[in-house]
Coordinates of C-alpha atoms in Angstrom, one line a residue:
A19 CA 118.8 131.9 97.0
D20 CA 122.3 132.4 98.4
L21 CA 121.9 129.4 100.6
L22 CA 121.1 127.2 97.7
R23 CA 123.9 128.7 95.5
A24 CA 126.4 127.9 98.3
Q25 CA 125.4 124.2 97.8
G26 CA 126.1 124.4 94.1
I27 CA 122.5 124.8 93.1
K28 CA 121.7 127.1 90.1
V29 CA 118.8 129.4 90.9
R30 CA 117.1 130.3 87.6
D31 CA 114.7 132.9 89.0
A32 CA 113.9 134.4 92.4
Q33 CA 110.7 136.3 93.2
R34 CA 108.8 137.5 96.3
R35 CA 105.3 136.1 95.9
H36 CA 102.1 136.3 97.9
L37 CA 100.5 133.0 99.0
P38 CA 96.9 132.6 97.7
L39 CA 95.6 131.8 101.2
D40 CA 94.9 133.5 104.5
I41 CA 97.3 132.4 107.2
G42 CA 96.0 134.7 109.9
Q43 CA 97.0 138.1 111.0
H44 CA 98.1 138.3 114.5
C45 CA 101.3 139.4 116.3
G46 CA 104.1 136.9 115.7
A47 CA 102.3 135.1 112.8
P48 CA 104.3 134.7 109.6
T49 CA 103.3 136.9 106.6
A50 CA 101.7 135.4 103.5
E51 CA 104.8 136.3 101.6
A52 CA 107.2 133.7 100.2
N53 CA 110.5 133.7 98.4
V54 CA 109.8 131.6 95.3
L55 CA 113.0 130.2 93.7
T56 CA 113.0 128.4 90.4
L57 CA 115.4 125.5 90.1
S58 CA 115.8 122.7 87.6
A59 CA 114.3 119.3 88.5
T60 CA 117.8 117.9 88.4
D61 CA 119.2 120.5 90.9
W62 CA 116.1 120.0 93.2
S63 CA 116.7 116.2 93.2
A64 CA 120.4 116.7 94.0
F65 CA 119.5 119.1 96.8
T66 CA 116.9 116.9 98.4
A67 CA 119.3 113.9 98.1
K68 CA 121.7 115.9 100.3
N69 CA 118.9 117.3 102.5
P70 CA 116.2 114.7 102.9
D71 CA 114.0 117.1 104.9
A72 CA 114.4 119.7 102.1
A73 CA 116.0 122.0 104.6
G74 CA 112.8 124.0 105.1
Y75 CA 112.1 124.5 101.4
G76 CA 108.9 123.3 99.8
V77 CA 107.3 123.1 96.4
W78 CA 105.3 126.1 95.2
A79 CA 102.0 124.5 94.1
F80 CA 99.9 127.5 93.2
D81 CA 100.8 128.1 89.5
D82 CA 99.3 124.9 88.1
G83 CA 95.9 126.3 87.2
E84 CA 94.2 124.4 90.0
V85 CA 94.7 123.3 93.5
E86 CA 93.0 120.5 95.5
V87 CA 91.2 121.0 98.7
F88 CA 89.7 118.4 101.0
M89 CA 87.4 117.9 103.9
Y90 CA 86.7 114.8 105.9
D91 CA 83.5 113.1 104.8
G92 CA 82.2 112.4 108.4
T93 CA 82.5 108.6 108.3
L94 CA 83.7 106.9 111.5
Q95 CA 84.8 103.3 112.0
C96 CA 82.1 100.7 112.8
G97 CA 79.6 102.5 110.7
Q98 CA 79.4 105.4 113.0
G99 CA 79.2 109.0 111.8
E100 CA 77.3 110.2 108.8
E101 CA 78.9 110.4 105.4
M102 CA 78.6 113.7 103.6
P103 CA 78.4 113.0 99.9
L104 CA 80.7 114.7 97.4
E105 CA 77.8 116.6 96.0
R106 CA 76.7 118.1 99.3
Q107 CA 80.2 119.3 100.2
A108 CA 80.6 120.7 96.7
E109 CA 77.6 122.8 97.4
L110 CA 79.5 124.5 100.2
L111 CA 82.0 125.6 97.6
T112 CA 79.6 126.6 94.8
S113 CA 77.5 128.6 97.3
K114 CA 80.5 130.9 97.6
D115 CA 80.9 131.1 93.8
I116 CA 83.9 128.7 93.8
Q117 CA 84.0 126.7 90.6
V118 CA 84.6 122.9 91.3
M119 CA 86.6 121.6 88.3
D120 CA 86.8 118.0 89.5
S121 CA 85.9 116.0 92.6
R122 CA 86.6 112.5 94.0
K123 CA 86.7 110.4 97.1
G124 CA 90.0 109.7 98.7
T125 CA 91.9 109.0 102.0
D126 CA 94.1 111.2 104.1
G127 CA 97.0 108.7 103.8
F128 CA 97.4 108.4 107.6
L129 CA 97.1 105.3 109.7
H130 CA 94.2 105.5 112.1
I131 CA 93.7 103.7 115.3
A132 CA 91.3 100.8 114.9
V133 CA 88.5 101.6 117.3
C134 CA 84.8 102.2 116.9
G135 CA 84.1 105.9 116.5
A136 CA 87.6 106.8 115.2
S137 CA 88.1 108.4 111.8
T138 CA 88.1 106.3 108.7
G139 CA 90.4 108.8 107.0
A140 CA 88.0 109.2 104.2
I141 CA 88.0 112.6 102.5
N142 CA 86.2 114.4 99.7
I143 CA 88.6 116.1 97.3
F144 CA 87.8 119.1 95.1
A145 CA 89.9 120.8 92.4
I146 CA 89.5 124.6 92.5
K147 CA 91.3 127.6 91.2
P148 CA 94.2 128.8 93.4
D149 CA 92.5 132.3 93.8
D150 CA 89.6 130.6 95.6
L151 CA 91.8 128.8 98.1
A152 CA 91.4 131.4 100.9
V153 CA 87.6 131.3 100.7
A154 CA 87.6 127.5 100.7
R155 CA 89.8 127.5 103.8
E156 CA 87.3 129.8 105.5
L157 CA 84.6 127.2 104.8
G158 CA 86.7 124.5 106.6
F159 CA 88.5 122.9 103.6
S160 CA 92.3 122.3 103.7
L161 CA 94.9 122.3 101.0
L162 CA 95.8 118.8 99.8
I163 CA 99.4 118.2 98.7
T164 CA 100.1 114.7 97.4
Q165 CA 103.4 113.0 96.5
E166 CA 102.1 112.7 93.0
M167 CA 101.6 116.5 92.8
T168 CA 105.1 117.3 94.0
E169 CA 106.6 114.8 91.6
R170 CA 104.5 116.3 88.7
L171 CA 105.6 119.8 89.7
M172 CA 109.3 118.8 89.7
R173 CA 109.3 117.2 86.3
P174 CA 111.2 119.2 83.7
A175 CA 108.5 119.0 81.1
R176 CA 105.0 119.2 82.5
R177 CA 102.8 116.4 81.2
P178 CA 99.2 115.9 82.0
V179 CA 98.6 113.5 84.9
P180 CA 96.0 110.9 84.0
S181 CA 92.8 111.5 85.9
T182 CA 91.6 108.9 88.3
S183 CA 88.1 107.5 88.7
S184 CA 86.0 109.3 91.3
T185 CA 85.7 106.0 93.1
Q186 CA 89.4 105.4 93.5
P187 CA 91.0 106.6 96.8
A188 CA 93.9 109.1 96.5
T189 CA 97.2 107.4 96.9
G190 CA 100.1 109.0 98.8
A191 CA 97.9 111.8 100.2
I192 CA 99.8 114.3 102.3
P193 CA 97.4 116.9 103.6
L194 CA 100.0 119.4 104.7
L195 CA 102.9 120.9 102.8
W196 CA 106.1 119.7 104.4

């Protein structure tokens, strides 16, 4: 918080919070604890304008009632690979008592080399409760962070984001928190 204050940013709240996911427990690994600082959207925009890489800070995405996880659907270029339908991957989650609130097809947002057998980048995306994230990760799912999500979280007044059709690919997908 003091580092942000030194740059003229008003920190509205500061808490020590536990990440709702398992990051491994071995010598030298980071803990699952995070310093969560609340700033105004205006201050965050000013800070990221001065620090395009966000200076190591990220957006806390776990209080929104749901998070999105993804898994590659198995398709490969030139018709290789076998697509795992949304319903079948959803069964992996529901078999562990994870409620799937929404699902859709999407893409990982990365450019992929154009060669037979390479990934198509197609992913299956599922909305689940943040408390279920650790179990979903144990099943092989990854947390999906999108540009739209970070923009929505940074808005001063939270407004519902219109849902997209399950056939539309996700735009601006960024699978890892930067």
